[in-house]
Amino acid sequence: MPDTIVLPPPSKNEGIKARSRALRGTIAEGMDNVVTGALAEDDTQLTKFHGFYQQDDRDLRAERGRKRMEPALSFMARLRIPGGRVSPTQWLQLHEIARERANGTIRLTTRQTIQYHGIIKGNLRSALSAVNDALLDTIAACGDVNRNVICTSNPHASLAHAEALALAKRLSDDLLPKTRAWHELWLGEERVAGGEPEHEPMYGPTYLPRKFKIAIAVPPQNDVDVFAHDLGLVAIEHDGAVIGYDVSVGGGMGMTHGETDTFPRTGDVIGFCTPDQAVAVADAVIRVQRDNGDRSVRKHARLKYTIERMGVAAFQAEVERHLGYALAPAHGFAFTGTGDRSGWSQSPDQTWQYGLFVENGRVHDLPDRRLLSGLRAIANVHRGEFVMTANQNLIIAGVAPEDKADIHSLLLQYGLEEGASALRQASMACVALPTCGLALAESERYLPSLITKLDAVMDEAGLRDQPIVLRMTGCPNGCARPYLAEIAMVGRGPGRYNLYLGAAPDGTRLNKLYRRDIDEGAILADLTPLLHEYAAGRREGERFGDWVIRAGHIEATTAGNRFHLDLALA
Ligand code: SRM
Ligand code: SF4
């Protein structure tokens, strides 16, 4: 008798999705229950597909627990804004939602969109319907589906940038779930008579095994960290127009400390597609992941693990079987960096743009830097658009030459003109505490003070103008893409981090674990001599991430697209 293969049972989330009636669950009933600020546990998995998470204020968790009170519950809502572009009118609407329905701040994310924090249950419906009034939505911003599609910022920079933005929008729209659940639940749209179960032609009834992310890069900028995404498209230009995209698959950042079968991975380039083929390629990659991804263990469900298991060649063959044709060979490309340009610059179409540094993406008013109010004032006179970047910054784009002086004086009036060091400008931190339920350590609230200390070292070493990509996250999930930073700190516990060094500054090589489980004193003690040594020993134009390898502080084996040996330590 042949051996029967016993497959592990599907994860709990698979059952929740299957029973959800196309993502409805019992969310409507939960919203009507005024006794609690919470939704039913299973529904909190489904709300992710609608773009929001139930959270609690972790600063208050212990105290409320002692008093036997319900945690201080609220919701985080994430918008879907492909390519991160909004009009000034939309910005004003988003500003009002932050003030009236959320905690009064707007959080620019590492994937070119915004998040609101602190929306209480009673404000959720009106917040989402106000988002809809701004001609935006939160559909599929989270959940096991294709997420917000990101692309190299600033559509005015070239025709290729504008084409990339148009493709980002097309991909985002075409790959949306087809269920009307969002419209019914949050806008009160009537259900079609009979309430027939809806058909999800691409996703099927259980959607994807896990989240799926797409990024489009326009070389030489790799500001989207294209190799960190499940699917990356790199624009190939000829005579200023995009003739197609090199296709990368299987990137991802998330890992778990101590679990060596979880790891960050950079994508593999498997070929080239024309602009007309790009949506079909994304559709085919998603279908192969839908059918082959791990539906039992969510920690192994991302596309990167499917590809590791199947092998790149077999995965590509499956994609091509769905497409009905083979991908053309990749053209090849070169990147110069992953950062954003700050300050004023002019585009070929003669409009101006101002690259505005937003520390860790948090748009709020500080006494000397009134970002929230300043951006509202600018939105009142600006006639171009605002473009969020994948580095948590904002571009005031498409500024007509005659408006530049007015906008500049508003930047000065609200204290928004650039003064941050090169290190600070090249830094990112994830949200972490107090809202993120997975944070093990501080990140957004802590990194600014650590950078002040590191800036003193950089000054002493004569490195004030030297950009070094530095990123921090409160846990190993990798939301600020730390494993692609020249210097990264990844939270392990309160005040303690793993220190990683040596990623390529153009986003093509992962970094490597340098020290494990250290506090601020040890971080500064490790980095101070390294930064001095780098200042003295670097070659012309050599970046820190490359130098640490040449100087022998990090083994050259970091080249490659996944972690190997260092995981044994982590
Ligand atoms: Fe993330 C989960 C915040 C970009 C990998 N991420 C979360 C949650 C929702 C926590 C949770 O599940 O309870 C965080 C909400 C915190 C809060 O209070 O707001 C969160 N992720 C963020 C944001 C806001 C970080 C930021 O500071 O900007 C980014 C929102 C992006 C967006 O607009 O869509 C964000 N997250 C990322 C990225 C970067 C990227 O995509 O370019 C990654 C790494 C790339 C990747 O996906 O591999 C990332 N987030 C994760 C993971 C690990 C996934 C994995 O494959 O292991 C989790 C945990 C999970 O999904 O189980 C997570
Ligand atoms: Fe939360 Fe971890 Fe993501 Fe930071 S990296 S936002 S701590 S899940």
XYZ file of C-alpha atoms and ligand atoms in Angstrom:
641
model
C 0.000 0.000 0.000
C 1.449 3.449 -0.901
C 2.362 5.698 2.032
C -0.307 8.292 2.692
C 1.122 11.775 2.989
C -0.449 13.491 5.975
C -0.530 17.224 5.385
C -0.458 19.477 8.442
C -3.854 21.068 9.097
C -4.479 24.560 7.722
C -3.838 27.425 10.143
C -6.679 29.003 12.125
C -6.684 32.011 9.785
C -7.534 29.769 6.825
C -10.752 28.725 8.580
C -11.588 32.319 9.485
C -11.187 33.403 5.864
C -13.178 30.432 4.508
C -16.106 31.086 6.860
C -16.025 34.860 6.447
C -18.602 35.232 3.641
C -16.092 37.174 1.566
C -14.543 39.088 4.470
C -17.745 40.067 6.285
C -17.589 37.778 9.315
C -19.554 39.283 12.195
C -17.911 42.709 11.898
C -21.261 44.505 11.468
C -22.615 42.966 14.687
C -19.376 43.805 16.517
C -19.556 47.414 15.422
C -23.042 47.695 16.922
C -21.937 46.319 20.299
C -21.334 49.408 22.422
C -20.477 47.451 25.580
C -16.891 46.921 24.444
C -14.356 48.828 22.369
C -13.292 45.510 20.860
C -14.455 43.376 17.949
C -14.764 39.577 18.068
C -11.363 37.900 17.934
C -11.876 36.220 14.546
C -13.165 39.492 13.110
C -9.929 41.249 14.109
C -8.207 39.035 11.525
C -10.770 40.001 8.872
C -10.590 43.750 9.539
C -7.005 43.665 8.261
C -8.385 43.051 4.762
C -10.464 46.201 5.283
C -7.277 48.102 6.160
C -7.408 48.359 9.927
C -6.084 46.701 13.072
C -7.402 46.575 16.579
C -4.673 47.760 18.967
C -4.303 48.806 22.574
C -2.125 51.476 24.152
C 0.739 49.418 25.540
C 1.868 52.270 27.796
C -1.414 51.792 29.675
C -1.714 48.009 29.407
C -0.239 47.014 32.770
C -2.025 49.701 34.766
C -5.407 48.935 33.203
C -4.763 45.225 33.749
C -4.108 45.863 37.463
C -7.374 47.784 37.671
C -9.138 44.957 35.797
C -10.158 47.372 33.070
C -10.472 46.580 29.378
C -7.224 47.562 27.594
C -7.254 51.095 26.094
C -8.480 49.867 22.718
C -8.441 51.766 19.469
C -7.834 51.095 15.793
C -4.998 51.782 13.393
C -6.218 52.403 9.826
C -3.926 52.210 6.796
C -4.869 53.777 3.472
C -4.343 52.377 0.003
C -2.552 55.063 -1.990
C -0.687 53.444 -4.905
C 2.524 55.339 -5.610
C 1.793 57.557 -2.584
C 0.371 60.483 -4.524
C -2.428 62.754 -3.222
C -3.711 66.167 -4.237
C -3.574 69.172 -1.876
C -7.358 68.896 -1.456
C -6.986 65.271 -0.426
C -4.198 66.219 1.980
C -6.519 68.731 3.653
C -9.199 66.048 3.966
C -6.682 63.572 5.413
C -5.542 66.230 7.861
C -9.101 66.766 9.114
C -9.652 63.020 9.580
C -6.493 62.880 11.721
C -7.687 65.744 13.890
C -11.325 64.770 14.203
C -11.297 60.971 14.160
C -7.801 59.790 15.152
C -5.004 60.858 17.499
C -4.238 64.108 15.672
C -1.176 62.791 13.810
C -0.638 61.388 10.340
C 1.937 58.577 10.068
C 3.714 58.233 6.712
C 4.687 54.584 6.314
C 7.563 52.720 4.694
C 5.155 51.737 1.920
C 4.177 55.164 0.657
C 0.906 55.594 2.393
C -0.497 56.931 5.633
C -1.745 55.380 8.826
C -4.011 56.811 11.466
C -3.651 55.661 15.047
C -6.048 55.931 17.968
C -9.403 55.707 16.153
C -11.964 54.568 18.713
C -14.636 52.122 17.623
C -17.321 54.798 17.652
C -15.346 56.857 15.127
C -14.349 54.058 12.788
C -17.299 54.206 10.389
C -17.147 57.975 10.019
C -13.354 57.858 9.589
C -13.546 55.295 6.785
C -16.409 57.059 5.099
C -14.419 60.331 5.258
C -11.521 58.490 3.602
C -13.959 57.483 0.863
C -15.111 61.113 0.539
C -11.460 61.969 -0.156
C -11.687 59.494 -3.090
C -9.397 57.078 -1.284
C -9.954 53.790 0.548
C -8.348 51.332 2.943
C -9.265 48.183 1.002
C -6.547 45.507 1.097
C -4.079 47.836 2.819
C -3.452 44.909 5.197
C -4.471 41.207 5.094
C -3.592 38.169 2.962
C -3.912 39.964 -0.366
C -1.877 42.224 -2.592
C -1.068 45.353 -0.569
C -0.541 48.986 -1.540
C 1.699 49.041 -4.635
C 4.679 51.346 -4.268
C 6.893 52.987 -6.878
C 9.854 55.335 -7.146
C 8.605 58.717 -5.987
C 7.928 61.863 -7.969
C 6.038 61.404 -11.219
C 7.507 64.693 -12.513
C 11.090 63.416 -12.544
C 10.704 61.765 -15.977
C 8.232 60.088 -18.285
C 9.404 56.748 -16.869
C 8.437 57.868 -13.354
C 4.977 58.865 -14.555
C 4.578 55.504 -16.317
C 5.695 53.646 -13.183
C 3.098 55.516 -11.136
C 0.364 54.674 -13.650
C 1.363 50.997 -13.489
C 1.358 51.062 -9.675
C -2.208 52.307 -9.756
C -3.277 49.777 -12.374
C -1.754 46.878 -10.443
C -3.294 48.045 -7.184
C -6.765 48.412 -8.721
C -6.676 45.204 -10.784
C -5.482 43.052 -7.893
C -8.096 44.246 -5.399
C -10.415 41.633 -3.902
C -13.775 41.741 -5.701
C -15.963 41.472 -2.577
C -18.192 44.488 -1.836
C -17.806 43.882 1.913
C -15.868 47.137 2.498
C -18.515 49.235 0.769
C -21.327 47.517 2.637
C -19.748 47.704 6.071
C -18.300 51.193 5.978
C -20.401 53.069 3.428
C -23.703 51.314 4.025
C -23.976 50.016 0.449
C -26.972 47.699 0.052
C -26.211 44.001 -0.429
C -27.389 42.649 -3.792
C -30.753 40.893 -3.351
C -30.373 37.287 -2.286
C -26.899 37.924 -0.865
C -25.256 35.417 -3.195
C -21.742 34.473 -2.072
C -19.282 36.465 -4.110
C -16.713 34.939 -6.374
C -13.063 35.962 -6.052
C -11.741 34.940 -9.480
C -8.063 35.385 -8.687
C -7.882 34.964 -4.913
C -10.467 32.251 -4.363
C -12.397 31.820 -1.082
C -9.355 31.758 1.221
C -7.432 34.581 -0.444
C -3.627 34.235 -0.231
C -1.650 32.262 2.336
C -0.119 35.550 3.496
C 0.396 39.216 2.584
C 1.801 40.021 -0.875
C 3.770 43.153 -1.754
C 4.731 44.774 -5.061
C 7.262 47.556 -5.658
C 8.303 49.300 -8.875
C 11.740 50.923 -9.056
C 12.952 53.417 -11.643
C 16.767 53.175 -11.782
C 19.091 54.609 -10.759
C 16.931 55.147 -7.637
C 16.042 52.153 -5.520
C 14.088 54.226 -3.011
C 11.464 51.471 -2.799
C 13.977 48.741 -1.833
C 12.678 46.688 -4.728
C 14.380 43.462 -3.581
C 12.495 43.487 -0.271
C 9.180 42.722 -1.985
C 7.380 39.577 -3.054
C 7.317 40.999 -6.576
C 9.652 43.744 -7.763
C 9.508 45.422 -11.156
C 12.530 47.421 -12.266
C 11.811 49.850 -15.107
C 14.010 49.465 -18.173
C 14.124 52.655 -20.224
C 14.947 53.351 -23.831
C 14.947 56.915 -25.171
C 13.244 58.100 -21.980
C 10.285 55.704 -22.163
C 9.765 52.450 -20.274
C 10.143 49.493 -22.627
C 9.455 47.006 -19.871
C 10.413 45.731 -16.450
C 12.951 43.276 -15.077
C 11.030 41.015 -12.733
C 12.246 40.074 -9.253
C 10.431 37.575 -7.025
C 10.674 36.326 -3.460
C 11.937 39.271 -1.412
C 10.850 39.765 2.180
C 12.205 40.959 5.485
C 10.367 39.286 8.354
C 12.059 36.760 10.645
C 11.729 35.595 14.238
C 14.615 35.712 16.705
C 16.020 32.253 17.292
C 13.919 30.551 14.594
C 16.492 29.720 11.955
C 13.938 28.641 9.370
C 12.674 32.226 9.155
C 14.891 34.745 7.397
C 15.030 37.936 5.344
C 15.632 37.373 1.666
C 16.248 39.574 -1.354
C 14.349 38.770 -4.541
C 15.679 36.799 -7.533
C 15.523 38.428 -10.963
C 13.791 35.894 -13.227
C 13.282 37.766 -16.489
C 11.759 40.725 -18.275
C 8.208 41.670 -19.231
C 6.773 44.441 -21.380
C 4.574 47.119 -19.780
C 1.500 45.420 -21.303
C 2.443 42.110 -19.688
C 3.124 43.482 -16.186
C -0.371 43.004 -14.733
C -0.604 39.462 -16.119
C 2.817 38.657 -14.641
C 1.708 39.899 -11.222
C -1.513 37.900 -11.558
C 0.432 34.736 -12.461
C 2.929 35.133 -9.602
C 0.036 35.612 -7.189
C -1.774 32.525 -8.492
C 1.339 30.354 -8.086
C 1.764 31.625 -4.524
C -1.971 31.099 -3.881
C -1.696 27.443 -4.882
C 1.738 26.622 -3.466
C 2.192 28.826 -0.408
C 2.190 27.228 3.038
C -1.329 27.453 4.484
C -0.453 25.615 7.687
C 2.333 27.653 9.257
C 1.862 31.384 8.769
C 5.502 32.081 9.580
C 6.462 30.100 6.481
C 3.702 31.317 4.220
C 5.326 34.236 2.401
C 6.354 33.821 -1.222
C 10.057 33.795 -0.279
C 9.579 30.455 1.501
C 7.501 29.049 -1.375
C 10.363 29.881 -3.730
C 12.995 28.432 -1.373
C 10.936 25.231 -1.212
C 10.075 24.941 -4.926
C 13.366 26.304 -6.273
C 13.510 29.411 -8.445
C 13.448 27.512 -11.761
C 10.358 25.437 -10.870
C 8.605 28.523 -9.541
C 9.344 30.432 -12.737
C 8.102 27.489 -14.857
C 4.784 27.557 -12.965
C 4.465 31.315 -13.472
C 5.123 30.886 -17.191
C 2.578 28.049 -17.376
C -0.070 30.427 -16.006
C 1.055 33.158 -18.388
C 1.152 30.873 -21.403
C 4.526 32.264 -22.491
C 8.094 32.517 -21.218
C 9.498 35.698 -19.753
C 12.191 37.320 -21.881
C 15.718 37.416 -20.421
C 16.340 40.214 -17.915
C 17.948 43.368 -19.316
C 19.964 44.306 -16.213
C 20.137 47.635 -14.375
C 22.211 49.514 -11.819
C 21.096 51.413 -8.738
C 22.915 54.246 -7.017
C 21.113 54.363 -3.674
C 17.953 53.886 -1.650
C 17.543 57.385 -0.241
C 15.390 60.407 -1.061
C 16.589 63.744 -2.349
C 15.924 66.548 0.113
C 15.331 70.256 -0.476
C 14.419 71.963 -3.766
C 15.117 70.525 -7.205
C 13.635 71.153 -10.632
C 12.078 68.540 -12.900
C 12.409 68.358 -16.686
C 8.811 69.655 -16.944
C 10.055 72.853 -15.207
C 8.008 72.253 -12.057
C 9.803 72.272 -8.719
C 9.693 69.797 -5.901
C 10.719 70.019 -2.293
C 11.880 66.814 -0.604
C 10.720 67.208 2.990
C 12.359 65.056 5.636
C 9.755 63.678 8.046
C 11.482 62.051 10.969
C 10.233 58.458 11.129
C 7.199 59.486 9.109
C 5.324 61.128 11.994
C 3.482 64.252 10.864
C 2.718 66.254 14.008
C 3.441 69.661 15.493
C 6.549 70.079 17.619
C 7.311 73.485 19.189
C 10.089 74.258 16.677
C 8.840 72.209 13.722
C 5.103 72.498 13.093
C 4.788 69.874 10.399
C 1.077 69.138 10.658
C 0.029 72.800 10.602
C 2.714 73.730 8.057
C 1.578 71.095 5.587
C -2.004 72.236 5.944
C -0.916 75.817 5.187
C 1.081 74.603 2.168
C -1.843 72.474 0.950
C -3.980 75.616 0.953
C -1.746 77.308 -1.647
C -0.138 74.361 -3.470
C -1.496 73.408 -6.899
C 0.606 70.301 -7.584
C 0.552 67.194 -5.414
C 2.081 65.563 -2.359
C 3.971 62.319 -2.869
C 4.808 60.059 0.036
C 8.064 58.171 -0.282
C 8.944 54.652 0.804
C 11.497 56.248 3.152
C 8.684 57.807 5.226
C 9.282 61.268 3.712
C 7.089 63.627 1.693
C 7.696 65.378 -1.624
C 5.858 68.612 -2.283
C 5.762 67.921 -6.021
C 4.701 69.713 -9.162
C 5.218 73.204 -7.698
C 4.590 75.843 -10.355
C 7.587 78.234 -10.628
C 5.379 81.161 -9.573
C 4.298 79.334 -6.358
C 7.798 78.360 -5.232
C 8.546 81.509 -3.218
C 5.238 81.315 -1.306
C 5.763 77.666 -0.459
C 9.332 78.335 0.585
C 8.285 81.084 2.963
C 5.712 78.727 4.523
C 8.451 76.116 4.994
C 10.478 78.756 6.850
C 7.505 80.053 8.834
C 6.662 76.595 10.212
C 10.289 75.574 10.853
C 10.308 72.937 8.116
C 13.459 73.884 6.248
C 16.036 71.138 6.348
C 18.562 71.138 9.148
C 18.824 67.442 9.917
C 22.197 65.700 9.655
C 22.898 63.315 6.774
C 22.653 60.373 9.192
C 19.232 61.446 10.466
C 17.954 62.042 6.941
C 19.012 58.545 5.912
C 17.335 56.932 8.920
C 14.014 55.180 9.424
C 12.286 53.662 12.410
C 9.144 51.561 12.496
C 6.196 52.557 14.681
C 6.724 50.029 17.524
C 5.526 51.204 20.980
C 2.989 52.162 22.138
C 0.629 50.980 19.383
C 2.283 47.976 17.753
C 1.206 44.781 19.455
C 4.345 42.957 18.281
C 7.003 45.430 19.481
C 9.673 44.031 21.781
C 11.514 47.365 22.109
C 11.080 51.068 21.345
C 11.779 52.319 17.834
C 10.070 55.504 16.542
C 10.091 57.111 19.996
C 13.721 56.190 20.702
C 15.721 56.487 17.470
C 15.779 60.329 17.375
C 17.677 60.524 20.689
C 20.097 57.756 19.693
C 20.833 59.604 16.446
C 21.625 62.763 18.414
C 24.317 60.748 20.225
C 25.580 59.154 17.024
C 25.632 62.562 15.319
C 28.135 63.720 17.951
C 30.366 60.772 16.981
C 29.863 61.496 13.270
C 30.842 65.147 13.855
C 33.978 64.163 15.769
C 34.936 61.789 12.961
C 34.304 64.439 10.286
C 31.368 62.486 8.841
C 28.553 65.039 9.282
C 27.710 65.115 5.578
C 28.166 61.375 5.000
C 24.882 59.535 4.495
C 24.764 56.125 6.137
C 21.515 54.196 5.829
C 20.496 53.487 9.429
C 17.271 51.765 10.370
C 15.659 50.579 13.582
C 12.764 48.267 14.286
C 11.149 47.261 17.539
C 11.114 43.574 16.569
C 12.525 41.312 13.838
C 9.470 41.607 11.538
C 11.416 44.203 9.611
C 8.858 46.966 8.960
C 11.558 49.608 8.334
C 13.454 47.089 6.144
C 16.374 46.971 8.613
C 18.169 44.077 6.928
C 18.857 46.324 3.946
C 20.477 49.077 6.049
C 24.190 49.792 6.384
C 23.583 49.958 10.152
C 20.495 48.416 11.733
C 19.179 47.850 15.208
C 16.469 45.243 15.678
C 14.613 45.085 19.002
C 14.961 42.036 21.242
C 13.515 43.313 24.515
C 13.107 46.582 26.407
C 16.198 48.719 25.631
C 17.998 45.834 23.876
C 18.782 45.354 20.206
C 20.658 43.167 17.760
C 23.129 45.242 15.724
C 23.449 44.465 12.018
C 26.034 45.938 9.655
C 27.050 45.813 6.037
C 24.071 46.003 3.663
C 24.796 47.501 0.261
C 23.788 51.171 0.086
C 21.944 50.483 -3.178
C 19.677 47.884 -1.576
C 21.117 44.839 -3.360
C 22.771 43.034 -0.419
C 21.503 42.133 3.042
C 23.441 43.082 6.154
C 24.673 40.660 8.773
C 24.433 40.261 12.523
C 27.371 42.003 14.223
C 26.355 41.992 17.911
C 23.496 40.334 19.718
C 21.251 41.664 22.473
C 23.017 44.918 23.394
C 21.915 48.156 25.045
C 22.573 51.766 24.064
C 25.931 51.921 25.819
C 27.171 48.904 23.886
C 25.723 50.185 20.593
C 27.673 53.442 20.999
C 30.780 51.587 22.199
C 30.669 49.383 19.082
C 29.855 52.066 16.536
C 32.175 54.849 17.784
C 35.497 53.177 16.878
C 34.030 51.764 13.668
C 32.895 55.215 12.494
C 36.315 56.732 13.295
C 38.091 53.893 11.531
C 35.778 54.297 8.532
C 36.448 58.062 8.377
C 40.203 57.440 8.376
C 40.313 54.390 6.128
C 37.557 54.775 3.540
C 38.370 55.005 -0.145
C 37.045 57.826 -2.315
C 33.227 57.486 -2.378
C 33.251 54.252 -0.383
C 30.124 53.763 1.699
C 30.094 52.464 5.270
C 28.170 49.305 4.339
C 30.843 48.321 1.816
C 33.736 49.445 4.012
C 32.771 47.224 6.994
C 33.168 44.232 4.695
C 36.434 45.372 3.076
C 37.857 46.205 6.508
C 37.021 42.685 7.674
C 34.458 43.607 10.333
C 31.780 41.658 8.487
C 32.460 38.547 6.435
C 32.170 38.974 2.701
C 29.764 36.012 2.690
C 26.958 38.505 3.283
C 26.645 38.619 -0.488
C 23.782 36.302 -1.402
C 20.104 36.677 -0.996
C 19.359 35.197 2.397
C 20.922 34.926 5.806
C 22.844 31.787 6.551
C 25.271 31.313 9.408
C 24.412 34.386 11.411
C 20.996 32.955 12.218
C 22.582 30.403 14.453
C 23.499 33.308 16.713
C 20.255 35.226 16.451
Fe 4.842 45.916 9.044
C 3.142 43.815 11.045
C 3.690 48.508 10.781
C 5.921 47.926 6.588
C 6.802 43.377 7.810
N 3.568 46.110 10.604
C 2.929 45.114 11.264
C 1.906 45.627 12.251
C 0.589 45.729 11.536
C 1.816 44.890 13.595
C 0.823 43.784 13.747
O 0.743 42.880 12.894
O 0.121 43.791 14.773
C 2.532 47.032 12.498
C 1.568 48.132 12.945
C 2.274 49.093 13.852
C 1.500 50.318 14.158
O 1.137 50.498 15.342
O 1.263 51.111 13.267
C 3.293 47.242 11.218
N 4.710 47.835 8.690
C 4.293 48.767 9.579
C 4.598 50.163 9.091
C 3.552 51.203 9.494
C 6.001 50.554 9.602
C 6.375 52.003 9.463
O 6.941 52.494 10.435
O 6.156 52.627 8.425
C 4.694 49.890 7.576
C 3.374 50.003 6.883
C 3.525 49.707 5.428
C 2.304 49.960 4.607
O 1.946 51.121 4.439
O 1.734 49.001 4.101
C 5.143 48.443 7.590
N 6.048 45.652 7.436
C 6.463 46.655 6.609
C 7.569 46.221 5.811
C 8.353 47.061 4.819
C 7.874 46.918 3.408
O 6.882 46.228 3.151
O 8.500 47.500 2.549
C 7.828 44.905 6.185
C 8.990 44.029 5.669
C 8.789 43.510 4.303
C 8.037 42.226 4.320
O 6.808 42.254 4.351
O 8.664 41.179 4.362
C 6.859 44.561 7.200
N 4.910 43.877 9.354
C 5.836 43.033 8.802
C 5.674 41.734 9.384
C 6.513 40.463 9.048
C 5.960 39.766 7.866
C 6.671 38.480 7.588
O 6.693 38.058 6.455
O 7.196 37.854 8.509
C 4.620 41.837 10.326
C 4.059 40.727 11.212
C 3.136 39.826 10.494
O 2.714 40.067 9.376
O 2.816 38.808 11.110
C 4.180 43.202 10.284
Fe 5.827 46.491 15.088
Fe 7.921 44.938 14.696
Fe 6.774 46.166 12.619
Fe 8.151 47.561 14.345
S 8.986 45.943 13.049
S 6.095 48.101 13.567
S 7.759 46.538 16.251
S 5.835 44.601 13.866
